[in-house]
Amino acid sequence: MKELLRTKTFLVWILPALLIGLTGILFGYYYESNDDVAITQVMRGQAAPGPVGNLHLYFHGLSFLLAALYKIAPLVPWFGITLYLLLYSSLVLLYHVLFEVLQPRMSALAMGSCFALLYWFAWQETALLMNFTRLPVLLVGSGVLFAAHRGGKWSALGIGMVAVVLGWCIRPSAGILGLVAAIPGAWWLSRFRAVVPVLSAGGLMVMGSVLISSSYTPVEKTYRRLDVWKASYSDFLLYQTKPVTKADSLGILSVQHWSLGDSTVVNEQLFQRVFHFDQDIFVRQTILHKAFASFYVLRDYYALLVLFPMAVGLWLSWNKKWLQNWEFWLAQIAFTALLLVLTIAMKLPLRVASPLLSVWTAGIVIYIAQRSLGPLRLPAVWRWALYAILPLFSYKLWRDSREYKLSQAQNEAYLKQIYALAQHKTLVSAGVEWAYEMLSPFTTYELSDKPVVTLMSWLTLEPSLVELRNQLTGTRDFEESLKRLAVKPGVIWIIRDEYAAYLRRYTHMHRPQSSVVLEPTLQRVIAANPEFARVYTVRLRPRQPEKQVVKANNTADLSDEKSTHAQ
C-alpha cells in the first residue's frame, strides 16, 4: 500500500512538474501571441490609470486577485505564474484519472512512460507556447473527466467543478469547447453517471453567463458587443463592408488599423450599417481560405495527434472489433464535425486546436484503457515506430524553439530600447504590441516608468483606457486627447508607419471643421524589423485642402518605405 501511494504521488503530483520544467530547460517558455502581455499591461496599470481588476470579457473574478497582487508587487510576473500553475493543475487532474484507470493493468514504469508520452505529444505545446485561451479547454476538460471517473463522490465532483469554474472564468467560450471535448471521455469512464458532472458543468456555465450578463453596465455591454463585431470581421472573416459616407469609410479604416478607441467613429451603429454577411462570398471564397489555413495548421503542428485516432481505428478494424466499438467511431465523426464547424467559424487557430486535440487524445487513451490495452501494450512494430517518431518530434520541437528564442531575444532588445527612450516620459504607443509575441511568461516588461497610452489593439475598446486619456489630457474625447498629447511636454510617440499614415487621414476626415490636424513625422528607426513601431514626432498643423493631404500621405508613405529598405 505504501509503495502504491509513493508511486501515485510521483506519477500524479511530481511527474507533471518535472515534465513542465523539462520543457523550459530544453526549449524555453514563450507567449504564443501578444494578447497575454497586453492584458498584463492593463492589469498592472501600465496602460491604465492603475491596476485594473475587471477585464469585463476575460478572467472574471481572477483579474481582481491578479490586480491586487500586481499592486503589492508590480514586477512579479503573477499572470504567467498563474497560467502555469493552472496548466500543472490540469495535468494533475488528468493523471489522477489515468492512474486509477491504468494502475490495475500496467506497471508503474509503463504508466510513467504513458504519462510522459501523452504530455510530450499532446500537452507540451501549451507549456511551450502559452496563451490564456488554451487553459480553459484543458481545465474544463480535465475537471469533467476527474469528476466523471468518481461519479459517485461529491468531493470529486466539487474538485472537478472548481476546475470547470476556473476555466470558464478565464474565457467562457473556450470553457464550453473544453466541456464538449471531454464528453466522450467522461462517458467512457462512467457511462450514465457521467451525466451528473457534464450537466453540472453546463449548468454552472449557464448560471455564470446569466450572472455576468445581468451585472454588466451599459458601457460593458457595448464593449462586449463591439468585441464580437470586431472579432467576427477581423479574425473570423465573416463580414464584408459597404461604406456609404466618408464617416463609414473612416470607420472601416479604423477597424482595419485596430484603432477602436474613438466611439464617435467605431460604434455599434457603424457595424450594423456597414458590415454585412455576404453568403455568396463566404461560400465561394472565405470557407475555402479557412479550410486551407486549418489544414496547414493540423498538418504542420498536429499531424501525430490526428493520426493517433486513425491508428487506433486501424487496430480496432484489424482485430475485427469495429462493430463492437461503434461508440469510438461515432465520437471520431462528432469530433471531426466539431473541427469543421470551428474551421468555418474561426479558422481553427493554434490556441484552440492544440488544447482541443489534447483533451481528445486523453479521451482516446481512456477508451483504450477501459476496453482493451492492445495499442498501449505496444507490440514490436508499434514500439519501434514510437522509437523513430519520438526523436524526430523532439528535434522538430528543438528546431522550432530556436526560432522562438531568436524572436524573443529580438523583441526583448527592442522593448529595452523603447524603455530607454520612454523613461520618465508618457509613451503614446501604436503597434509596439507586435513585439509582445514570444516573450517570456516569467518576465515583467516595462515600456516606461510613466503611463502608456495605447492606440492600436483590441484592448483600445477597454474602458479604462478612456479614463487614462482623460487623466492625462483632461478630456475623454479621443481626437482632442491626441491633439493635447501632441503639444504636451514629456510625451514620446512610438507608432507603426501604417498607423502614422492612418492618423493623418483620421484627423483630416473626422472633423472637417477643425482648423488643425495631427502631422506625424518619422524621427528615428529603433529596429530593422519593418513590423516594429518607430519614433515619430507628432505636431499640430493648419488644415490643408484634401488633395494636398492625399499627396502628403503618399509622399510620407514613400519616404517610410525608403527608410525601411535602407535598414
Coordinates of C-alpha atoms in Angstrom, one line a residue:
M1 CA 0.0 0.0 0.0
K2 CA 2.8 2.4 0.9
E3 CA 4.6 1.5 -2.4
L4 CA 1.4 2.2 -4.3
L5 CA 1.0 5.6 -2.5
R6 CA 4.5 6.6 -3.3
T7 CA 4.1 5.6 -7.0
K8 CA 0.9 7.6 -7.2
T9 CA 2.4 10.6 -5.5
F10 CA 5.3 10.6 -8.0
L11 CA 3.2 10.0 -11.2
V12 CA 0.3 12.2 -10.3
W13 CA 1.9 15.1 -8.4
I14 CA 5.6 15.2 -9.1
L15 CA 5.9 14.0 -12.8
P16 CA 3.7 16.9 -14.2
A17 CA 6.0 19.4 -12.5
L18 CA 9.1 17.6 -13.8
L19 CA 7.7 17.5 -17.4
I20 CA 6.8 21.2 -17.4
G21 CA 10.2 22.0 -16.0
L22 CA 11.9 19.9 -18.6
T23 CA 10.1 21.8 -21.4
G24 CA 11.6 25.0 -20.0
I25 CA 15.1 23.6 -19.7
L26 CA 15.1 22.1 -23.2
F27 CA 13.1 24.6 -25.2
G28 CA 12.1 27.6 -23.0
Y29 CA 8.7 29.2 -22.3
Y30 CA 7.1 31.7 -24.7
Y31 CA 3.8 33.6 -25.1
E32 CA 2.2 32.4 -28.4
S33 CA 0.6 35.8 -29.2
N34 CA 0.7 39.4 -27.9
D35 CA -2.6 39.1 -26.1
D36 CA -1.2 37.9 -22.8
V37 CA 1.4 40.7 -22.4
A38 CA -1.2 43.3 -23.5
I39 CA -3.6 42.0 -20.8
T40 CA -0.8 42.1 -18.2
Q41 CA -0.1 45.7 -19.1
V42 CA -3.7 46.6 -18.3
M43 CA -3.8 44.5 -15.1
R44 CA -0.6 46.1 -13.8
G45 CA -1.8 49.6 -14.6
Q46 CA 1.0 50.2 -17.1
A47 CA -1.6 51.0 -19.8
A48 CA -4.4 52.2 -17.4
P49 CA -4.7 54.7 -14.6
G50 CA -4.0 52.0 -12.1
P51 CA -4.2 48.2 -11.8
V52 CA -7.4 47.0 -13.5
G53 CA -9.4 44.4 -11.6
N54 CA -12.2 43.9 -14.1
L55 CA -11.3 43.0 -17.7
H56 CA -15.1 42.6 -18.5
L57 CA -14.6 39.8 -21.1
Y58 CA -11.9 37.5 -19.5
F59 CA -10.6 36.4 -16.1
H60 CA -13.9 37.1 -14.3
G61 CA -13.0 37.3 -10.7
L62 CA -9.4 36.2 -11.2
S63 CA -8.5 39.6 -12.6
F64 CA -9.3 41.2 -9.2
L65 CA -6.9 38.9 -7.5
L66 CA -4.2 39.5 -10.1
A67 CA -4.6 43.2 -10.0
A68 CA -4.3 43.1 -6.2
L69 CA -1.1 41.1 -6.5
Y70 CA 0.3 43.5 -9.0
K71 CA -0.5 46.4 -6.7
I72 CA 1.6 44.7 -4.0
A73 CA 4.5 43.5 -6.2
P74 CA 4.2 45.0 -9.7
L75 CA 7.4 43.5 -11.1
V76 CA 6.5 39.9 -10.2
P77 CA 5.1 38.0 -13.2
W78 CA 1.9 37.0 -11.5
F79 CA 0.0 36.4 -14.7
G80 CA 2.5 33.9 -16.1
I81 CA 2.9 32.2 -12.8
T82 CA -0.9 31.8 -12.6
L83 CA -1.2 30.3 -16.1
Y84 CA 1.5 27.7 -15.5
L85 CA 0.0 26.7 -12.1
L86 CA -3.3 26.2 -13.8
L87 CA -1.6 24.1 -16.5
Y88 CA 0.0 22.0 -13.8
S89 CA -3.4 21.6 -12.1
S90 CA -5.0 20.3 -15.3
L91 CA -2.2 17.7 -15.7
V92 CA -2.6 16.6 -12.0
L93 CA -6.4 16.0 -12.5
L94 CA -5.8 14.1 -15.8
Y95 CA -3.0 12.0 -14.4
H96 CA -5.1 11.1 -11.4
V97 CA -7.8 9.7 -13.7
L98 CA -5.4 7.8 -15.9
F99 CA -3.5 6.4 -12.8
E100 CA -6.7 4.8 -11.4
V101 CA -7.7 3.5 -14.9
L102 CA -4.3 2.1 -15.8
Q103 CA -2.9 1.0 -12.4
P104 CA -4.7 -2.4 -12.3
R105 CA -3.5 -3.1 -15.8
M106 CA 0.1 -1.7 -16.2
S107 CA 3.3 -1.5 -14.2
A108 CA 4.5 1.8 -12.7
L109 CA 7.2 2.1 -15.4
A110 CA 4.7 1.6 -18.2
M111 CA 2.3 4.1 -16.7
G112 CA 5.1 6.7 -16.3
S113 CA 6.0 6.2 -19.9
C114 CA 2.4 6.6 -21.0
F115 CA 2.0 9.8 -19.0
A116 CA 5.2 11.2 -20.3
L117 CA 4.4 10.4 -23.9
L118 CA 0.9 11.9 -23.5
Y119 CA 2.4 15.1 -22.2
W120 CA 5.2 15.2 -24.8
F121 CA 2.9 14.8 -27.8
A122 CA -0.3 16.4 -26.6
W123 CA 0.1 18.7 -23.6
Q124 CA 3.6 20.1 -24.1
E125 CA 2.8 22.8 -26.7
T126 CA 0.8 24.7 -24.2
A127 CA 3.8 24.8 -21.8
L128 CA 6.0 25.8 -24.7
L129 CA 3.6 28.4 -26.3
M130 CA 1.4 29.7 -23.5
N131 CA -1.8 31.6 -24.3
F132 CA -4.6 32.2 -21.8
T133 CA -7.2 30.8 -24.3
R134 CA -5.6 27.3 -24.1
L135 CA -6.1 27.0 -20.3
P136 CA -9.9 26.9 -20.2
V137 CA -10.2 24.0 -22.6
L138 CA -7.6 22.0 -20.6
L139 CA -9.0 22.9 -17.2
V140 CA -12.6 22.2 -18.0
G141 CA -11.8 19.0 -19.9
S142 CA -9.6 17.6 -17.0
G143 CA -12.2 18.7 -14.4
V144 CA -15.0 17.0 -16.1
L145 CA -13.0 13.8 -16.6
F146 CA -11.9 13.9 -12.9
A147 CA -15.5 14.3 -11.7
A148 CA -16.8 11.6 -14.1
H149 CA -14.3 9.0 -13.0
R150 CA -15.5 9.3 -9.5
G151 CA -19.1 9.9 -10.4
G152 CA -20.5 8.8 -7.0
K153 CA -18.2 11.0 -4.9
W154 CA -19.3 14.5 -4.1
S155 CA -15.7 15.6 -3.2
A156 CA -14.5 14.6 -6.7
L157 CA -17.5 16.4 -8.2
G158 CA -16.6 19.5 -6.2
I159 CA -12.9 19.5 -7.2
G160 CA -13.9 18.9 -10.8
M161 CA -16.4 21.8 -10.8
V162 CA -13.8 24.1 -9.3
A163 CA -11.6 23.4 -12.3
V164 CA -14.6 24.0 -14.6
V165 CA -15.4 27.3 -12.9
L166 CA -11.8 28.5 -13.1
G167 CA -11.6 27.6 -16.8
W168 CA -14.9 29.3 -17.6
C169 CA -13.9 32.4 -15.7
I170 CA -10.7 32.8 -17.8
R171 CA -12.6 32.7 -21.1
P172 CA -16.2 31.4 -21.2
S173 CA -16.3 30.4 -24.9
A174 CA -13.1 28.3 -24.6
G175 CA -14.5 26.6 -21.5
I176 CA -17.5 25.5 -23.5
L177 CA -15.2 23.8 -26.0
G178 CA -13.4 22.0 -23.2
L179 CA -16.7 20.6 -22.0
V180 CA -17.7 19.4 -25.4
A181 CA -14.3 17.7 -26.0
A182 CA -14.5 15.9 -22.6
I183 CA -18.0 14.4 -23.0
P184 CA -16.9 11.2 -24.8
G185 CA -14.1 10.5 -22.3
A186 CA -16.5 11.1 -19.4
W187 CA -19.0 8.7 -21.0
W188 CA -16.3 6.0 -21.4
L189 CA -15.3 6.5 -17.8
S190 CA -18.6 6.1 -16.1
R191 CA -21.4 5.7 -18.6
F192 CA -24.7 7.2 -17.3
R193 CA -23.0 8.5 -14.2
A194 CA -21.2 11.0 -16.4
V195 CA -24.4 12.8 -16.9
V196 CA -24.1 14.4 -13.4
P197 CA -20.7 16.2 -13.9
V198 CA -21.5 17.1 -17.5
L199 CA -24.8 18.7 -16.6
S200 CA -23.3 20.3 -13.5
A201 CA -20.5 21.9 -15.6
G202 CA -23.1 23.1 -18.2
G203 CA -25.4 24.4 -15.5
L204 CA -22.5 26.3 -13.8
M205 CA -21.6 27.9 -17.2
V206 CA -25.2 28.9 -17.9
M207 CA -25.5 30.4 -14.4
G208 CA -22.3 32.2 -14.7
S209 CA -23.3 33.7 -18.1
V210 CA -26.6 34.9 -16.7
L211 CA -25.0 36.4 -13.6
I212 CA -22.2 38.2 -15.6
S213 CA -24.7 39.4 -18.2
S214 CA -27.1 40.8 -15.7
S215 CA -24.4 42.7 -13.9
Y216 CA -23.0 44.4 -17.0
T217 CA -23.2 48.2 -17.1
P218 CA -24.3 49.8 -20.4
V219 CA -20.6 50.6 -21.2
E220 CA -19.6 46.9 -20.6
K221 CA -22.5 45.7 -22.8
T222 CA -21.3 47.9 -25.6
Y223 CA -17.7 46.8 -25.1
R224 CA -18.8 43.1 -25.3
R225 CA -20.9 43.6 -28.5
L226 CA -18.2 45.7 -30.2
D227 CA -15.6 43.0 -29.4
V228 CA -17.8 40.3 -31.0
W229 CA -18.3 42.5 -34.1
K230 CA -14.6 43.3 -34.4
A231 CA -13.6 39.6 -34.0
S232 CA -16.2 38.5 -36.5
Y233 CA -14.8 40.9 -39.1
S234 CA -11.0 40.9 -38.4
D235 CA -10.4 37.5 -37.0
F236 CA -13.1 35.2 -38.4
L237 CA -13.6 37.0 -41.8
L238 CA -17.4 36.7 -41.6
Y239 CA -18.3 40.2 -42.8
Q240 CA -17.9 42.3 -45.9
T241 CA -18.2 46.1 -45.9
K242 CA -20.4 48.6 -47.8
P243 CA -19.4 52.2 -47.0
V244 CA -21.9 54.8 -48.0
T245 CA -20.4 58.0 -46.4
K246 CA -17.0 59.3 -45.6
A247 CA -17.7 58.6 -41.9
D248 CA -18.3 54.9 -42.9
S249 CA -15.0 54.8 -44.8
L250 CA -13.2 56.2 -41.8
G251 CA -14.9 53.7 -39.5
I252 CA -13.8 50.8 -41.7
L253 CA -10.3 52.2 -41.9
S254 CA -10.2 52.5 -38.1
V255 CA -11.3 48.9 -37.6
Q256 CA -8.7 47.7 -40.2
H257 CA -6.0 49.5 -38.2
W258 CA -7.2 48.2 -34.9
S259 CA -7.8 51.8 -33.8
L260 CA -11.1 51.3 -31.9
G261 CA -10.8 54.0 -29.2
D262 CA -12.9 56.7 -30.8
S263 CA -16.6 55.8 -30.0
T264 CA -17.8 58.5 -32.4
V265 CA -16.1 56.6 -35.3
V266 CA -16.2 52.9 -34.2
N267 CA -19.6 52.1 -32.7
E268 CA -22.4 49.6 -32.9
Q269 CA -24.2 51.8 -35.5
L270 CA -21.2 51.6 -37.8
F271 CA -21.1 47.8 -37.7
Q272 CA -24.9 47.5 -38.1
R273 CA -24.9 49.9 -41.0
V274 CA -21.8 49.0 -42.9
F275 CA -20.7 45.4 -42.1
H276 CA -22.8 42.6 -43.5
F277 CA -22.6 38.9 -44.1
D278 CA -22.3 38.0 -47.8
Q279 CA -23.3 34.4 -48.3
D280 CA -22.0 34.1 -51.8
I281 CA -18.5 35.4 -51.0
F282 CA -18.4 33.4 -47.8
V283 CA -19.3 30.1 -49.6
R284 CA -17.1 30.7 -52.7
Q285 CA -14.0 32.3 -51.1
T286 CA -13.9 32.5 -47.3
I287 CA -14.7 28.9 -46.4
L288 CA -12.0 27.6 -48.9
H289 CA -9.5 30.0 -47.5
K290 CA -10.2 29.0 -43.9
A291 CA -10.2 25.3 -44.8
F292 CA -6.7 25.5 -46.3
A293 CA -5.5 27.5 -43.3
S294 CA -6.8 25.0 -40.9
F295 CA -5.5 22.1 -42.9
Y296 CA -2.0 23.5 -42.8
V297 CA -2.3 24.1 -39.0
L298 CA -3.2 20.4 -38.5
R299 CA -0.6 19.1 -40.9
D300 CA 2.3 21.2 -39.7
Y301 CA 1.6 21.1 -35.9
Y302 CA -0.7 18.2 -35.0
A303 CA -0.2 15.5 -37.6
L304 CA 0.6 12.9 -34.9
L305 CA -2.4 13.8 -32.8
V306 CA -4.6 13.5 -35.9
L307 CA -3.0 10.2 -36.9
F308 CA -3.4 8.7 -33.4
P309 CA -7.1 8.0 -33.5
M310 CA -6.6 6.7 -37.1
A311 CA -4.0 4.3 -35.8
V312 CA -6.3 3.2 -33.0
G313 CA -9.1 2.7 -35.5
L314 CA -6.9 0.6 -37.8
W315 CA -6.1 -1.6 -34.8
L316 CA -9.7 -2.0 -34.0
S317 CA -10.5 -2.9 -37.6
W318 CA -7.6 -5.3 -37.8
N319 CA -9.0 -7.2 -34.8
K320 CA -12.5 -7.1 -36.4
K321 CA -13.9 -5.3 -33.5
W322 CA -15.2 -2.2 -35.3
L323 CA -18.9 -3.1 -34.8
Q324 CA -18.3 -3.6 -31.1
N325 CA -16.6 -0.2 -31.0
W326 CA -19.2 1.9 -32.7
E327 CA -19.0 4.5 -29.9
F328 CA -15.4 5.1 -30.8
W329 CA -16.3 5.8 -34.4
L330 CA -19.3 7.9 -33.6
A331 CA -17.1 10.0 -31.3
Q332 CA -14.4 10.5 -34.0
I333 CA -17.1 11.6 -36.5
A334 CA -18.5 14.0 -34.0
F335 CA -15.1 15.5 -33.2
T336 CA -14.3 15.8 -36.9
A337 CA -17.6 17.7 -37.3
L338 CA -16.6 20.0 -34.4
L339 CA -13.3 20.8 -36.1
L340 CA -15.1 21.5 -39.4
V341 CA -17.5 23.9 -37.6
L342 CA -14.7 25.7 -35.9
T343 CA -12.8 25.9 -39.2
I344 CA -15.7 27.6 -40.9
A345 CA -16.3 29.9 -38.0
M346 CA -12.8 30.6 -36.7
K347 CA -10.0 29.3 -39.0
L348 CA -9.0 26.9 -36.2
P349 CA -6.1 28.9 -34.6
L350 CA -3.3 27.1 -32.7
R351 CA -4.5 28.2 -29.3
V352 CA -7.9 26.5 -29.9
A353 CA -6.7 23.4 -31.9
S354 CA -3.9 22.4 -29.5
P355 CA -5.9 22.1 -26.2
L356 CA -8.9 20.5 -28.0
L357 CA -6.7 17.8 -29.5
S358 CA -5.0 17.4 -26.1
V359 CA -8.3 16.6 -24.3
W360 CA -9.5 14.5 -27.2
T361 CA -6.3 12.4 -27.2
A362 CA -6.7 11.9 -23.4
G363 CA -10.2 10.6 -24.1
I364 CA -8.9 8.1 -26.6
V365 CA -6.4 6.8 -24.2
I366 CA -9.2 6.4 -21.6
Y367 CA -11.2 4.5 -24.2
I368 CA -8.4 2.1 -24.9
A369 CA -7.7 1.5 -21.2
Q370 CA -11.3 0.9 -20.4
R371 CA -11.9 -1.5 -23.3
S372 CA -8.6 -3.2 -24.2
L373 CA -4.9 -2.3 -23.7
G374 CA -4.0 -3.6 -27.2
P375 CA -2.4 -0.4 -28.6
L376 CA -0.9 0.5 -25.2
R377 CA 0.9 -2.8 -24.9
L378 CA 3.0 -1.7 -27.8
P379 CA 3.9 -4.8 -29.8
A380 CA 7.2 -4.7 -31.5
V381 CA 6.1 -2.8 -34.6
W382 CA 4.4 -0.1 -32.5
R383 CA 7.3 0.2 -30.2
W384 CA 9.9 0.7 -33.0
A385 CA 7.6 3.2 -34.7
L386 CA 7.5 5.1 -31.4
Y387 CA 11.2 5.0 -31.0
A388 CA 11.5 6.5 -34.5
I389 CA 8.8 9.2 -34.1
L390 CA 9.9 10.4 -30.6
P391 CA 13.4 11.7 -31.6
L392 CA 12.0 13.2 -34.8
F393 CA 9.3 15.0 -33.0
S394 CA 11.7 16.2 -30.3
Y395 CA 14.1 17.5 -32.9
K396 CA 11.2 19.5 -34.5
L397 CA 10.4 21.0 -31.2
W398 CA 14.0 21.9 -30.6
R399 CA 14.3 23.5 -34.1
D400 CA 11.1 25.5 -33.6
S401 CA 12.2 26.6 -30.1
R402 CA 15.4 28.0 -31.6
E403 CA 13.3 30.3 -33.8
Y404 CA 11.1 31.2 -30.8
K405 CA 14.3 32.0 -28.8
L406 CA 15.6 34.2 -31.5
S407 CA 12.3 36.1 -31.8
Q408 CA 12.2 36.5 -28.0
A409 CA 15.7 38.0 -27.9
Q410 CA 15.0 40.4 -30.7
N411 CA 11.7 41.5 -29.2
E412 CA 13.2 41.9 -25.7
A413 CA 16.1 44.0 -27.1
Y414 CA 13.5 46.2 -28.9
L415 CA 11.5 46.7 -25.7
K416 CA 14.6 47.6 -23.8
Q417 CA 15.3 50.3 -26.4
I418 CA 11.8 51.6 -26.0
Y419 CA 12.2 51.8 -22.2
A420 CA 15.5 53.7 -22.6
L421 CA 13.7 56.2 -24.9
A422 CA 10.5 56.5 -23.0
Q423 CA 11.8 56.5 -19.4
H424 CA 10.4 59.5 -17.5
K425 CA 8.0 60.2 -20.4
T426 CA 4.4 59.4 -21.3
L427 CA 4.5 56.9 -24.1
V428 CA 1.9 57.0 -26.8
S429 CA 2.0 53.6 -28.5
A430 CA 0.6 52.2 -31.7
G431 CA 1.9 48.9 -32.8
V432 CA 4.5 48.2 -30.0
E433 CA 2.3 45.2 -29.3
W434 CA 3.8 43.5 -32.3
A435 CA 6.9 42.8 -30.2
Y436 CA 4.9 41.2 -27.4
E437 CA 4.9 37.8 -29.2
M438 CA 7.3 35.1 -28.0
L439 CA 8.1 37.0 -24.8
S440 CA 8.7 35.1 -21.6
P441 CA 5.7 34.5 -19.3
F442 CA 8.1 34.7 -16.3
T443 CA 9.4 38.2 -17.1
T444 CA 7.7 41.6 -16.4
Y445 CA 8.3 44.0 -19.3
E446 CA 8.4 47.8 -18.7
L447 CA 7.8 50.2 -21.5
S448 CA 8.1 53.3 -19.4
D449 CA 8.0 54.4 -15.7
K450 CA 5.0 56.6 -16.6
P451 CA 1.6 55.6 -18.2
V452 CA 1.4 54.2 -21.7
V453 CA -1.4 55.4 -23.9
T454 CA -2.3 52.5 -26.3
L455 CA -3.9 53.5 -29.6
M456 CA -3.8 50.3 -31.6
S457 CA -5.0 46.9 -30.5
W458 CA -8.3 45.1 -29.5
L459 CA -7.7 46.5 -26.0
T460 CA -8.4 50.0 -27.2
L461 CA -12.0 49.1 -26.5
E462 CA -11.1 48.7 -22.8
P463 CA -13.0 51.4 -20.8
S464 CA -10.0 52.0 -18.5
L465 CA -8.0 53.4 -21.5
V466 CA -10.6 56.2 -21.8
E467 CA -10.0 57.0 -18.1
L468 CA -6.3 57.2 -18.7
R469 CA -6.5 59.6 -21.6
N470 CA -8.9 61.7 -19.5
Q471 CA -6.5 61.7 -16.6
L472 CA -3.6 62.8 -18.8
T473 CA -5.3 65.3 -21.0
G474 CA -8.5 66.4 -19.2
T475 CA -10.8 65.2 -21.9
R476 CA -12.5 61.9 -22.8
D477 CA -12.8 62.9 -26.5
F478 CA -10.4 60.7 -28.5
E479 CA -9.2 63.1 -31.1
E480 CA -9.0 66.1 -28.7
S481 CA -7.0 64.0 -26.3
L482 CA -4.5 63.1 -29.1
K483 CA -4.1 66.8 -30.0
R484 CA -3.4 67.7 -26.4
L485 CA -0.8 64.9 -26.1
A486 CA 0.8 66.3 -29.3
V487 CA 1.5 69.6 -27.6
K488 CA 2.1 68.2 -24.0
P489 CA 5.7 68.2 -22.8
G490 CA 7.3 64.9 -21.9
V491 CA 5.4 62.8 -24.4
I492 CA 7.0 60.4 -26.9
W493 CA 5.2 58.8 -29.8
I494 CA 6.3 55.3 -30.9
I495 CA 3.9 54.1 -33.7
R496 CA 3.9 52.0 -36.8
D497 CA 4.3 53.6 -40.2
E498 CA 0.8 52.3 -41.2
Y499 CA -0.7 54.0 -38.2
A500 CA 1.1 57.2 -38.9
A501 CA -0.5 57.3 -42.3
Y502 CA -3.8 56.4 -40.8
L503 CA -3.5 59.2 -38.2
R504 CA -3.1 61.8 -40.9
R505 CA -6.2 60.6 -42.7
Y506 CA -8.2 60.2 -39.4
T507 CA -7.7 63.8 -38.3
H508 CA -8.4 65.1 -41.8
M509 CA -11.6 63.1 -42.3
H510 CA -13.1 63.0 -38.8
R511 CA -13.9 66.6 -38.1
P512 CA -13.6 68.7 -41.3
Q513 CA -14.5 71.9 -39.4
S514 CA -11.4 71.6 -37.2
S515 CA -8.7 74.1 -38.1
V516 CA -5.8 71.9 -37.1
V517 CA -4.8 68.3 -37.7
L518 CA -2.1 65.9 -36.5
E519 CA 1.0 65.6 -38.5
P520 CA 3.3 62.6 -37.7
T521 CA 6.9 62.8 -38.9
L522 CA 9.3 59.9 -38.7
Q523 CA 12.1 60.8 -36.3
R524 CA 14.0 57.6 -35.5
V525 CA 14.1 54.0 -36.5
I526 CA 14.6 51.8 -33.5
A527 CA 14.9 48.3 -35.1
A528 CA 15.5 47.0 -38.6
N529 CA 12.3 44.9 -38.5
P530 CA 9.8 46.9 -40.5
E531 CA 6.9 45.4 -38.5
F532 CA 8.1 47.3 -35.4
A533 CA 6.9 50.7 -34.4
R534 CA 9.2 53.7 -34.7
V535 CA 9.7 57.0 -33.0
Y536 CA 7.6 59.8 -34.5
T537 CA 7.3 63.5 -33.8
V538 CA 3.6 64.4 -33.8
R539 CA 2.7 68.1 -34.2
L540 CA -0.4 70.1 -34.9
R541 CA -0.5 71.9 -38.2
P542 CA -3.1 74.0 -40.0
R543 CA -5.6 72.0 -42.1
Q544 CA -4.8 71.8 -45.8
P545 CA -7.1 71.1 -48.8
E546 CA -7.8 67.4 -49.3
K547 CA -5.8 67.0 -52.4
Q548 CA -2.7 68.3 -50.7
V549 CA -3.3 65.9 -47.8
V550 CA -3.5 62.9 -50.1
K551 CA -0.3 64.0 -51.8
A552 CA 1.4 64.4 -48.5
N553 CA 0.2 61.0 -47.3
N554 CA 1.6 59.4 -50.5
T555 CA 4.9 61.2 -50.1
A556 CA 5.1 60.2 -46.4
D557 CA 4.4 56.5 -47.2
L558 CA 7.1 56.5 -49.9
S559 CA 9.7 58.0 -47.6
D560 CA 8.7 55.4 -44.9
E561 CA 9.2 52.7 -47.5
K562 CA 12.6 54.0 -48.5
S563 CA 13.7 54.2 -44.9
T564 CA 12.6 50.6 -44.4
H565 CA 14.6 49.4 -47.3
A566 CA 17.6 51.4 -46.1
Q567 CA 17.6 49.5 -42.9

